Amino acid sequence: QVKLEESGGASVEPGGSLRLSCKVSGYTPIDRPGYRSARFCFGWLRQAPGKEREAVAAIDRDGQGTYIDAVNGRFIISQDVAQNEVYLEMTSLTPNDTAMYVCAADRPCRLSAGWGVSPNHLGQGTQVTVSS
């Protein structure tokens, strides 16, 4: 069973930065003879009060990230395959970034391919609040 556990959320002032982490467990991204593991790509969703959940960033198996326009250039997604962790570096934060950030696993690997529309696994989330 894939389990995702987020950390790093906090309250910051506008212009501040945060780094979110997602620890992945129960997932072995390798293929063994006679066994084909489920292959997922990971990323981050967010949901603000009164708004729909949106996919923010996803990272493919080569380490390439894709982003929504609202965060492109400010957020960077990365992963440490050996440590089974996914990160989201967030800079120049604005109040519009205030949301619950949720780590997710899905079969597509790019936002344009539909990553995050119907994720296979979700974490509990970590709250990011940006206010002065």
mmCIF file of N, CA and C in Angstrom:
data_model
loop_
_atom_site.group_PDB
_atom_site.id
_atom_site.type_symbol
_atom_site.label_atom_id
_atom_site.label_comp_id
_atom_site.label_asym_id
_atom_site.label_seq_id
_atom_site.Cartn_x
_atom_site.Cartn_y
_atom_site.Cartn_z
ATOM 1 N N GLN A 1 0.849 -1.178 0.000
ATOM 2 C CA GLN A 1 0.000 0.000 0.000
ATOM 3 C C GLN A 1 0.898 1.246 0.000
ATOM 4 N N VAL A 2 0.703 2.090 -1.003
ATOM 5 C CA VAL A 2 1.483 3.327 -1.075
ATOM 6 C C VAL A 2 0.999 4.292 -0.004
ATOM 7 N N LYS A 3 1.922 4.842 0.732
ATOM 8 C CA LYS A 3 1.605 5.832 1.746
ATOM 9 C C LYS A 3 2.432 7.081 1.494
ATOM 10 N N LEU A 4 1.762 8.234 1.594
ATOM 11 C CA LEU A 4 2.419 9.512 1.359
ATOM 12 C C LEU A 4 2.270 10.366 2.610
ATOM 13 N N GLU A 5 3.366 10.906 3.093
ATOM 14 C CA GLU A 5 3.335 11.704 4.324
ATOM 15 C C GLU A 5 4.048 13.024 4.085
ATOM 16 N N GLU A 6 3.278 14.126 4.170
ATOM 17 C CA GLU A 6 3.828 15.443 3.893
ATOM 18 C C GLU A 6 4.327 16.121 5.170
ATOM 19 N N SER A 7 5.234 17.055 4.977
ATOM 20 C CA SER A 7 5.701 17.905 6.075
ATOM 21 C C SER A 7 6.230 19.200 5.488
ATOM 22 N N GLY A 8 6.415 20.184 6.357
ATOM 23 C CA GLY A 8 7.033 21.437 5.926
ATOM 24 C C GLY A 8 6.100 22.623 5.817
ATOM 25 N N GLY A 9 4.798 22.391 5.941
ATOM 26 C CA GLY A 9 3.871 23.514 5.867
ATOM 27 C C GLY A 9 4.035 24.444 7.067
ATOM 28 N N ALA A 10 3.753 25.729 6.843
ATOM 29 C CA ALA A 10 3.911 26.714 7.916
ATOM 30 C C ALA A 10 3.207 27.995 7.520
ATOM 31 N N SER A 11 3.208 28.955 8.430
ATOM 32 C CA SER A 11 2.712 30.302 8.148
ATOM 33 C C SER A 11 3.902 31.199 7.844
ATOM 34 N N VAL A 12 3.839 31.900 6.722
ATOM 35 C CA VAL A 12 4.930 32.794 6.315
ATOM 36 C C VAL A 12 4.357 34.103 5.816
ATOM 37 N N GLU A 13 5.209 35.099 5.743
ATOM 38 C CA GLU A 13 4.796 36.386 5.209
ATOM 39 C C GLU A 13 4.927 36.403 3.690
ATOM 40 N N PRO A 14 4.190 37.278 3.027
ATOM 41 C CA PRO A 14 4.344 37.390 1.570
ATOM 42 C C PRO A 14 5.795 37.632 1.189
ATOM 43 N N GLY A 15 6.220 36.966 0.131
ATOM 44 C CA GLY A 15 7.606 37.042 -0.291
ATOM 45 C C GLY A 15 8.485 35.981 0.310
ATOM 46 N N GLY A 16 7.947 35.239 1.263
ATOM 47 C CA GLY A 16 8.728 34.209 1.936
ATOM 48 C C GLY A 16 8.857 32.935 1.123
ATOM 49 N N SER A 17 9.570 31.988 1.703
ATOM 50 C CA SER A 17 9.832 30.704 1.035
ATOM 51 C C SER A 17 9.545 29.549 1.986
ATOM 52 N N LEU A 18 9.217 28.419 1.397
ATOM 53 C CA LEU A 18 9.016 27.191 2.158
ATOM 54 C C LEU A 18 9.472 26.010 1.320
ATOM 55 N N ARG A 19 9.822 24.937 2.009
ATOM 56 C CA ARG A 19 10.136 23.686 1.326
ATOM 57 C C ARG A 19 9.267 22.597 1.910
ATOM 58 N N LEU A 20 8.420 22.027 1.053
ATOM 59 C CA LEU A 20 7.566 20.919 1.460
ATOM 60 C C LEU A 20 8.254 19.600 1.109
ATOM 61 N N SER A 21 8.033 18.614 1.960
ATOM 62 C CA SER A 21 8.584 17.279 1.720
ATOM 63 C C SER A 21 7.455 16.256 1.738
ATOM 64 N N CYS A 22 7.638 15.217 0.962
ATOM 65 C CA CYS A 22 6.677 14.111 0.927
ATOM 66 C C CYS A 22 7.464 12.810 1.006
ATOM 67 N N LYS A 23 7.247 12.069 2.070
ATOM 68 C CA LYS A 23 7.901 10.777 2.230
ATOM 69 C C LYS A 23 7.000 9.703 1.648
ATOM 70 N N VAL A 24 7.533 8.949 0.691
ATOM 71 C CA VAL A 24 6.775 7.890 0.029
ATOM 72 C C VAL A 24 7.180 6.541 0.623
ATOM 73 N N SER A 25 6.218 5.748 1.021
ATOM 74 C CA SER A 25 6.515 4.399 1.490
ATOM 75 C C SER A 25 5.562 3.410 0.841
ATOM 76 N N GLY A 26 5.959 2.128 0.858
ATOM 77 C CA GLY A 26 5.116 1.096 0.281
ATOM 78 C C GLY A 26 5.151 1.056 -1.233
ATOM 79 N N TYR A 27 6.168 1.667 -1.820
ATOM 80 C CA TYR A 27 6.246 1.729 -3.279
ATOM 81 C C TYR A 27 7.648 1.381 -3.715
ATOM 82 N N THR A 28 7.756 0.423 -4.629
ATOM 83 C CA THR A 28 9.058 0.031 -5.152
ATOM 84 C C THR A 28 9.058 0.270 -6.651
ATOM 85 N N PRO A 29 9.683 1.341 -7.114
ATOM 86 C CA PRO A 29 9.619 1.704 -8.531
ATOM 87 C C PRO A 29 10.607 0.945 -9.400
ATOM 88 N N ILE A 30 10.601 -0.373 -9.298
ATOM 89 C CA ILE A 30 11.481 -1.157 -10.145
ATOM 90 C C ILE A 30 10.691 -2.308 -10.752
ATOM 91 N N ASP A 31 11.184 -2.801 -11.869
ATOM 92 C CA ASP A 31 10.578 -3.962 -12.511
ATOM 93 C C ASP A 31 11.483 -5.171 -12.292
ATOM 94 N N ARG A 32 10.922 -6.246 -11.786
ATOM 95 C CA ARG A 32 11.679 -7.490 -11.612
ATOM 96 C C ARG A 32 11.179 -8.497 -12.632
ATOM 97 N N PRO A 33 12.005 -9.468 -13.022
ATOM 98 C CA PRO A 33 11.547 -10.461 -14.002
ATOM 99 C C PRO A 33 10.252 -11.111 -13.567
ATOM 100 N N GLY A 34 9.287 -11.121 -14.448
ATOM 101 C CA GLY A 34 8.002 -11.744 -14.147
ATOM 102 C C GLY A 34 7.091 -10.892 -13.303
ATOM 103 N N TYR A 35 7.509 -9.706 -12.944
ATOM 104 C CA TYR A 35 6.684 -8.848 -12.089
ATOM 105 C C TYR A 35 6.791 -7.419 -12.590
ATOM 106 N N ARG A 36 5.654 -6.838 -12.849
ATOM 107 C CA ARG A 36 5.633 -5.464 -13.318
ATOM 108 C C ARG A 36 4.986 -4.610 -12.237
ATOM 109 N N SER A 37 5.778 -3.792 -11.614
ATOM 110 C CA SER A 37 5.242 -2.964 -10.540
ATOM 111 C C SER A 37 4.380 -1.848 -11.112
ATOM 112 N N ALA A 38 3.471 -1.382 -10.302
ATOM 113 C CA ALA A 38 2.712 -0.200 -10.674
ATOM 114 C C ALA A 38 3.675 0.965 -10.772
ATOM 115 N N ARG A 39 3.582 1.730 -11.825
ATOM 116 C CA ARG A 39 4.502 2.831 -12.021
ATOM 117 C C ARG A 39 3.751 4.138 -11.802
ATOM 118 N N PHE A 40 4.195 4.893 -10.834
ATOM 119 C CA PHE A 40 3.567 6.163 -10.533
ATOM 120 C C PHE A 40 4.535 7.301 -10.747
ATOM 121 N N CYS A 41 3.965 8.463 -10.952
ATOM 122 C CA CYS A 41 4.714 9.712 -10.855
ATOM 123 C C CYS A 41 4.086 10.531 -9.732
ATOM 124 N N PHE A 42 4.873 11.360 -9.123
ATOM 125 C CA PHE A 42 4.444 12.066 -7.929
ATOM 126 C C PHE A 42 4.371 13.570 -8.166
ATOM 127 N N GLY A 43 3.639 14.222 -7.308
ATOM 128 C CA GLY A 43 3.521 15.671 -7.429
ATOM 129 C C GLY A 43 2.706 16.241 -6.294
ATOM 130 N N TRP A 44 2.295 17.478 -6.486
ATOM 131 C CA TRP A 44 1.587 18.211 -5.440
ATOM 132 C C TRP A 44 0.294 18.819 -5.969
ATOM 133 N N LEU A 45 -0.734 18.650 -5.161
ATOM 134 C CA LEU A 45 -2.015 19.303 -5.377
ATOM 135 C C LEU A 45 -2.175 20.342 -4.277
ATOM 136 N N ARG A 46 -3.087 21.289 -4.472
ATOM 137 C CA ARG A 46 -3.421 22.188 -3.379
ATOM 138 C C ARG A 46 -4.908 22.522 -3.432
ATOM 139 N N GLN A 47 -5.436 22.798 -2.256
ATOM 140 C CA GLN A 47 -6.828 23.209 -2.175
ATOM 141 C C GLN A 47 -6.952 24.335 -1.169
ATOM 142 N N ALA A 48 -7.455 25.464 -1.642
ATOM 143 C CA ALA A 48 -7.693 26.617 -0.779
ATOM 144 C C ALA A 48 -9.151 26.618 -0.345
ATOM 145 N N PRO A 49 -9.468 27.245 0.779
ATOM 146 C CA PRO A 49 -10.852 27.291 1.242
ATOM 147 C C PRO A 49 -11.773 27.888 0.179
ATOM 148 N N GLY A 50 -12.854 27.175 -0.105
ATOM 149 C CA GLY A 50 -13.828 27.657 -1.069
ATOM 150 C C GLY A 50 -13.432 27.494 -2.518
ATOM 151 N N LYS A 51 -12.296 26.854 -2.768
ATOM 152 C CA LYS A 51 -11.843 26.655 -4.147
ATOM 153 C C LYS A 51 -11.689 25.177 -4.447
ATOM 154 N N GLU A 52 -11.689 24.854 -5.727
ATOM 155 C CA GLU A 52 -11.491 23.472 -6.127
ATOM 156 C C GLU A 52 -10.015 23.088 -5.985
ATOM 157 N N ARG A 53 -9.813 21.802 -5.788
ATOM 158 C CA ARG A 53 -8.450 21.301 -5.728
ATOM 159 C C ARG A 53 -7.789 21.457 -7.088
ATOM 160 N N GLU A 54 -6.523 21.820 -7.108
ATOM 161 C CA GLU A 54 -5.812 21.958 -8.372
ATOM 162 C C GLU A 54 -4.445 21.286 -8.272
ATOM 163 N N ALA A 55 -4.037 20.702 -9.392
ATOM 164 C CA ALA A 55 -2.700 20.132 -9.489
ATOM 165 C C ALA A 55 -1.718 21.283 -9.685
ATOM 166 N N VAL A 56 -0.679 21.307 -8.895
ATOM 167 C CA VAL A 56 0.279 22.408 -8.909
ATOM 168 C C VAL A 56 1.541 22.046 -9.684
ATOM 169 N N ALA A 57 2.085 20.864 -9.402
ATOM 170 C CA ALA A 57 3.348 20.465 -10.026
ATOM 171 C C ALA A 57 3.437 18.949 -10.011
ATOM 172 N N ALA A 58 4.058 18.406 -11.036
ATOM 173 C CA ALA A 58 4.306 16.969 -11.121
ATOM 174 C C ALA A 58 5.722 16.752 -11.624
ATOM 175 N N ILE A 59 6.283 15.605 -11.280
ATOM 176 C CA ILE A 59 7.653 15.305 -11.707
ATOM 177 C C ILE A 59 7.668 13.930 -12.356
ATOM 178 N N ASP A 60 8.329 13.844 -13.514
ATOM 179 C CA ASP A 60 8.350 12.555 -14.215
ATOM 180 C C ASP A 60 9.542 11.729 -13.748
ATOM 181 N N ARG A 61 9.698 10.545 -14.311
ATOM 182 C CA ARG A 61 10.718 9.607 -13.826
ATOM 183 C C ARG A 61 12.122 10.066 -14.182
ATOM 184 N N ASP A 62 12.224 11.031 -15.114
ATOM 185 C CA ASP A 62 13.535 11.598 -15.455
ATOM 186 C C ASP A 62 13.856 12.834 -14.623
ATOM 187 N N GLY A 63 12.946 13.199 -13.748
ATOM 188 C CA GLY A 63 13.173 14.359 -12.897
ATOM 189 C C GLY A 63 12.734 15.681 -13.483
ATOM 190 N N GLN A 64 11.989 15.641 -14.585
ATOM 191 C CA GLN A 64 11.488 16.860 -15.208
ATOM 192 C C GLN A 64 10.169 17.249 -14.553
ATOM 193 N N GLY A 65 10.067 18.506 -14.173
ATOM 194 C CA GLY A 65 8.845 18.981 -13.540
ATOM 195 C C GLY A 65 7.967 19.751 -14.499
ATOM 196 N N THR A 66 6.676 19.692 -14.259
ATOM 197 C CA THR A 66 5.719 20.529 -14.977
ATOM 198 C C THR A 66 4.882 21.267 -13.939
ATOM 199 N N TYR A 67 4.458 22.471 -14.294
ATOM 200 C CA TYR A 67 3.845 23.374 -13.319
ATOM 201 C C TYR A 67 2.646 24.096 -13.923
ATOM 202 N N ILE A 68 1.738 24.512 -13.063
ATOM 203 C CA ILE A 68 0.703 25.413 -13.535
ATOM 204 C C ILE A 68 1.327 26.801 -13.682
ATOM 205 N N ASP A 69 0.689 27.627 -14.509
ATOM 206 C CA ASP A 69 1.231 28.959 -14.785
ATOM 207 C C ASP A 69 1.388 29.788 -13.517
ATOM 208 N N ALA A 70 0.475 29.620 -12.575
ATOM 209 C CA ALA A 70 0.471 30.462 -11.376
ATOM 210 C C ALA A 70 1.718 30.285 -10.519
ATOM 211 N N VAL A 71 2.410 29.161 -10.655
ATOM 212 C CA VAL A 71 3.585 28.913 -9.814
ATOM 213 C C VAL A 71 4.855 28.757 -10.633
ATOM 214 N N ASN A 72 4.738 28.710 -11.944
ATOM 215 C CA ASN A 72 5.903 28.507 -12.798
ATOM 216 C C ASN A 72 6.916 29.637 -12.587
ATOM 217 N N GLY A 73 8.152 29.249 -12.323
ATOM 218 C CA GLY A 73 9.186 30.230 -12.051
ATOM 219 C C GLY A 73 9.360 30.529 -10.574
ATOM 220 N N ARG A 74 8.392 30.115 -9.749
ATOM 221 C CA ARG A 74 8.488 30.355 -8.301
ATOM 222 C C ARG A 74 8.630 29.043 -7.517
ATOM 223 N N PHE A 75 8.043 27.980 -8.031
ATOM 224 C CA PHE A 75 8.082 26.683 -7.364
ATOM 225 C C PHE A 75 8.976 25.734 -8.162
ATOM 226 N N ILE A 76 9.671 24.875 -7.457
ATOM 227 C CA ILE A 76 10.478 23.837 -8.091
ATOM 228 C C ILE A 76 10.190 22.510 -7.411
ATOM 229 N N ILE A 77 9.826 21.517 -8.225
ATOM 230 C CA ILE A 77 9.579 20.177 -7.701
ATOM 231 C C ILE A 77 10.814 19.323 -7.963
ATOM 232 N N SER A 78 11.147 18.483 -7.015
ATOM 233 C CA SER A 78 12.296 17.593 -7.171
ATOM 234 C C SER A 78 12.026 16.290 -6.427
ATOM 235 N N GLN A 79 12.860 15.308 -6.665
ATOM 236 C CA GLN A 79 12.683 14.029 -5.987
ATOM 237 C C GLN A 79 14.028 13.394 -5.695
ATOM 238 N N ASP A 80 14.073 12.645 -4.629
ATOM 239 C CA ASP A 80 15.241 11.846 -4.267
ATOM 240 C C ASP A 80 14.779 10.394 -4.317
ATOM 241 N N VAL A 81 15.087 9.725 -5.430
ATOM 242 C CA VAL A 81 14.592 8.368 -5.627
ATOM 243 C C VAL A 81 15.147 7.422 -4.568
ATOM 244 N N ALA A 82 16.409 7.605 -4.199
ATOM 245 C CA ALA A 82 17.036 6.722 -3.208
ATOM 246 C C ALA A 82 16.350 6.849 -1.851
ATOM 247 N N GLN A 83 15.927 8.076 -1.514
ATOM 248 C CA GLN A 83 15.268 8.323 -0.233
ATOM 249 C C GLN A 83 13.753 8.212 -0.321
ATOM 250 N N ASN A 84 13.240 8.001 -1.531
ATOM 251 C CA ASN A 84 11.781 7.947 -1.731
ATOM 252 C C ASN A 84 11.108 9.199 -1.197
ATOM 253 N N GLU A 85 11.631 10.346 -1.584
ATOM 254 C CA GLU A 85 11.044 11.605 -1.143
ATOM 255 C C GLU A 85 10.834 12.544 -2.328
ATOM 256 N N VAL A 86 9.813 13.346 -2.226
ATOM 257 C CA VAL A 86 9.476 14.354 -3.226
ATOM 258 C C VAL A 86 9.416 15.696 -2.509
ATOM 259 N N TYR A 87 9.919 16.722 -3.150
ATOM 260 C CA TYR A 87 10.000 18.029 -2.521
ATOM 261 C C TYR A 87 9.328 19.093 -3.388
ATOM 262 N N LEU A 88 8.910 20.157 -2.726
ATOM 263 C CA LEU A 88 8.388 21.319 -3.444
ATOM 264 C C LEU A 88 9.001 22.564 -2.800
ATOM 265 N N GLU A 89 9.916 23.185 -3.533
ATOM 266 C CA GLU A 89 10.527 24.438 -3.074
ATOM 267 C C GLU A 89 9.649 25.576 -3.558
ATOM 268 N N MET A 90 9.190 26.393 -2.619
ATOM 269 C CA MET A 90 8.267 27.474 -2.960
ATOM 270 C C MET A 90 8.907 28.801 -2.572
ATOM 271 N N THR A 91 8.991 29.714 -3.519
ATOM 272 C CA THR A 91 9.573 31.025 -3.256
ATOM 273 C C THR A 91 8.594 32.113 -3.676
ATOM 274 N N SER A 92 8.891 33.339 -3.265
ATOM 275 C CA SER A 92 8.047 34.499 -3.598
ATOM 276 C C SER A 92 6.585 34.196 -3.330
ATOM 277 N N LEU A 93 6.306 33.634 -2.185
ATOM 278 C CA LEU A 93 4.947 33.238 -1.849
ATOM 279 C C LEU A 93 4.034 34.444 -1.721
ATOM 280 N N THR A 94 2.804 34.270 -2.146
ATOM 281 C CA THR A 94 1.774 35.304 -2.049
ATOM 282 C C THR A 94 0.571 34.720 -1.304
ATOM 283 N N PRO A 95 -0.316 35.590 -0.837
ATOM 284 C CA PRO A 95 -1.525 35.071 -0.165
ATOM 285 C C PRO A 95 -2.322 34.112 -1.041
ATOM 286 N N ASN A 96 -2.217 34.245 -2.368
ATOM 287 C CA ASN A 96 -2.934 33.330 -3.258
ATOM 288 C C ASN A 96 -2.392 31.903 -3.186
ATOM 289 N N ASP A 97 -1.216 31.734 -2.607
ATOM 290 C CA ASP A 97 -0.659 30.391 -2.446
ATOM 291 C C ASP A 97 -1.152 29.700 -1.178
ATOM 292 N N THR A 98 -1.914 30.402 -0.364
ATOM 293 C CA THR A 98 -2.449 29.804 0.860
ATOM 294 C C THR A 98 -3.375 28.652 0.518
ATOM 295 N N ALA A 99 -3.057 27.466 1.035
ATOM 296 C CA ALA A 99 -3.843 26.274 0.731
ATOM 297 C C ALA A 99 -3.308 25.095 1.534
ATOM 298 N N MET A 100 -4.084 24.016 1.511
ATOM 299 C CA MET A 100 -3.588 22.729 1.989
ATOM 300 C C MET A 100 -2.877 22.078 0.808
ATOM 301 N N TYR A 101 -1.621 21.736 0.989
ATOM 302 C CA TYR A 101 -0.833 21.109 -0.072
ATOM 303 C C TYR A 101 -0.783 19.609 0.180
ATOM 304 N N VAL A 102 -1.130 18.872 -0.847
ATOM 305 C CA VAL A 102 -1.257 17.423 -0.729
ATOM 306 C C VAL A 102 -0.342 16.736 -1.727
ATOM 307 N N CYS A 103 0.431 15.798 -1.251
ATOM 308 C CA CYS A 103 1.281 14.981 -2.117
ATOM 309 C C CYS A 103 0.431 13.873 -2.725
ATOM 310 N N ALA A 104 0.675 13.557 -3.993
ATOM 311 C CA ALA A 104 -0.146 12.562 -4.658
ATOM 312 C C ALA A 104 0.679 11.723 -5.616
ATOM 313 N N ALA A 105 0.164 10.530 -5.892
ATOM 314 C CA ALA A 105 0.750 9.618 -6.867
ATOM 315 C C ALA A 105 -0.275 9.336 -7.948
ATOM 316 N N ASP A 106 0.146 9.393 -9.186
ATOM 317 C CA ASP A 106 -0.778 9.208 -10.293
ATOM 318 C C ASP A 106 -0.040 8.529 -11.440
ATOM 319 N N ARG A 107 -0.807 7.978 -12.394
ATOM 320 C CA ARG A 107 -0.176 7.268 -13.520
ATOM 321 C C ARG A 107 0.406 8.203 -14.565
ATOM 322 N N PRO A 108 -0.307 9.271 -15.006
ATOM 323 C CA PRO A 108 0.370 10.211 -15.912
ATOM 324 C C PRO A 108 1.547 10.868 -15.192
ATOM 325 N N CYS A 109 2.449 11.431 -15.977
ATOM 326 C CA CYS A 109 3.630 12.015 -15.353
ATOM 327 C C CYS A 109 3.791 13.514 -15.613
ATOM 328 N N ARG A 110 2.869 14.068 -16.385
ATOM 329 C CA ARG A 110 2.920 15.508 -16.663
ATOM 330 C C ARG A 110 1.535 16.098 -16.465
ATOM 331 N N LEU A 111 1.499 17.350 -16.053
ATOM 332 C CA LEU A 111 0.201 17.987 -15.866
ATOM 333 C C LEU A 111 -0.598 17.972 -17.154
ATOM 334 N N SER A 112 0.066 18.197 -18.284
ATOM 335 C CA SER A 112 -0.630 18.237 -19.562
ATOM 336 C C SER A 112 -1.194 16.874 -19.951
ATOM 337 N N ALA A 113 -0.658 15.801 -19.355
ATOM 338 C CA ALA A 113 -1.161 14.445 -19.624
ATOM 339 C C ALA A 113 -2.246 14.043 -18.644
ATOM 340 N N GLY A 114 -2.585 14.936 -17.726
ATOM 341 C CA GLY A 114 -3.667 14.647 -16.794
ATOM 342 C C GLY A 114 -3.238 14.251 -15.405
ATOM 343 N N TRP A 115 -1.947 14.427 -15.087
ATOM 344 C CA TRP A 115 -1.522 14.089 -13.723
ATOM 345 C C TRP A 115 -2.346 14.898 -12.728
ATOM 346 N N GLY A 116 -2.835 14.241 -11.701
ATOM 347 C CA GLY A 116 -3.549 14.912 -10.629
ATOM 348 C C GLY A 116 -5.043 14.998 -10.813
ATOM 349 N N VAL A 117 -5.548 14.620 -11.988
ATOM 350 C CA VAL A 117 -7.000 14.689 -12.205
ATOM 351 C C VAL A 117 -7.708 13.632 -11.361
ATOM 352 N N SER A 118 -7.204 12.420 -11.383
ATOM 353 C CA SER A 118 -7.764 11.329 -10.571
ATOM 354 C C SER A 118 -6.606 10.553 -9.946
ATOM 355 N N PRO A 119 -5.965 11.126 -8.962
ATOM 356 C CA PRO A 119 -4.772 10.479 -8.404
ATOM 357 C C PRO A 119 -5.083 9.130 -7.751
ATOM 358 N N ASN A 120 -4.109 8.236 -7.828
ATOM 359 C CA ASN A 120 -4.271 6.906 -7.244
ATOM 360 C C ASN A 120 -4.085 6.938 -5.720
ATOM 361 N N HIS A 121 -3.193 7.813 -5.249
ATOM 362 C CA HIS A 121 -2.902 7.880 -3.819
ATOM 363 C C HIS A 121 -2.718 9.336 -3.407
ATOM 364 N N LEU A 122 -3.192 9.657 -2.209
ATOM 365 C CA LEU A 122 -3.090 11.004 -1.665
ATOM 366 C C LEU A 122 -2.560 10.957 -0.245
ATOM 367 N N GLY A 123 -1.808 11.987 0.132
ATOM 368 C CA GLY A 123 -1.414 12.134 1.525
ATOM 369 C C GLY A 123 -2.479 12.903 2.293
ATOM 370 N N GLN A 124 -2.180 13.180 3.549
ATOM 371 C CA GLN A 124 -3.124 13.920 4.392
ATOM 372 C C GLN A 124 -3.029 15.423 4.186
ATOM 373 N N GLY A 125 -1.893 15.887 3.706
ATOM 374 C CA GLY A 125 -1.735 17.304 3.429
ATOM 375 C C GLY A 125 -0.961 18.049 4.499
ATOM 376 N N THR A 126 -0.423 19.188 4.093
ATOM 377 C CA THR A 126 0.278 20.082 5.017
ATOM 378 C C THR A 126 -0.136 21.515 4.674
ATOM 379 N N GLN A 127 -0.471 22.295 5.700
ATOM 380 C CA GLN A 127 -1.060 23.616 5.488
ATOM 381 C C GLN A 127 0.010 24.673 5.253
ATOM 382 N N VAL A 128 -0.197 25.456 4.209
ATOM 383 C CA VAL A 128 0.649 26.617 3.927
ATOM 384 C C VAL A 128 -0.226 27.863 4.017
ATOM 385 N N THR A 129 0.171 28.798 4.855
ATOM 386 C CA THR A 129 -0.570 30.043 5.013
ATOM 387 C C THR A 129 0.379 31.209 4.775
ATOM 388 N N VAL A 130 -0.019 32.077 3.847
ATOM 389 C CA VAL A 130 0.805 33.239 3.517
ATOM 390 C C VAL A 130 0.017 34.499 3.867
ATOM 391 N N SER A 131 0.476 35.217 4.867
ATOM 392 C CA SER A 131 -0.229 36.434 5.278
ATOM 393 C C SER A 131 0.735 37.330 6.027
ATOM 394 N N SER A 132 0.386 38.622 6.050
ATOM 395 C CA SER A 132 1.193 39.584 6.785
ATOM 396 C C SER A 132 0.525 39.929 8.115
#
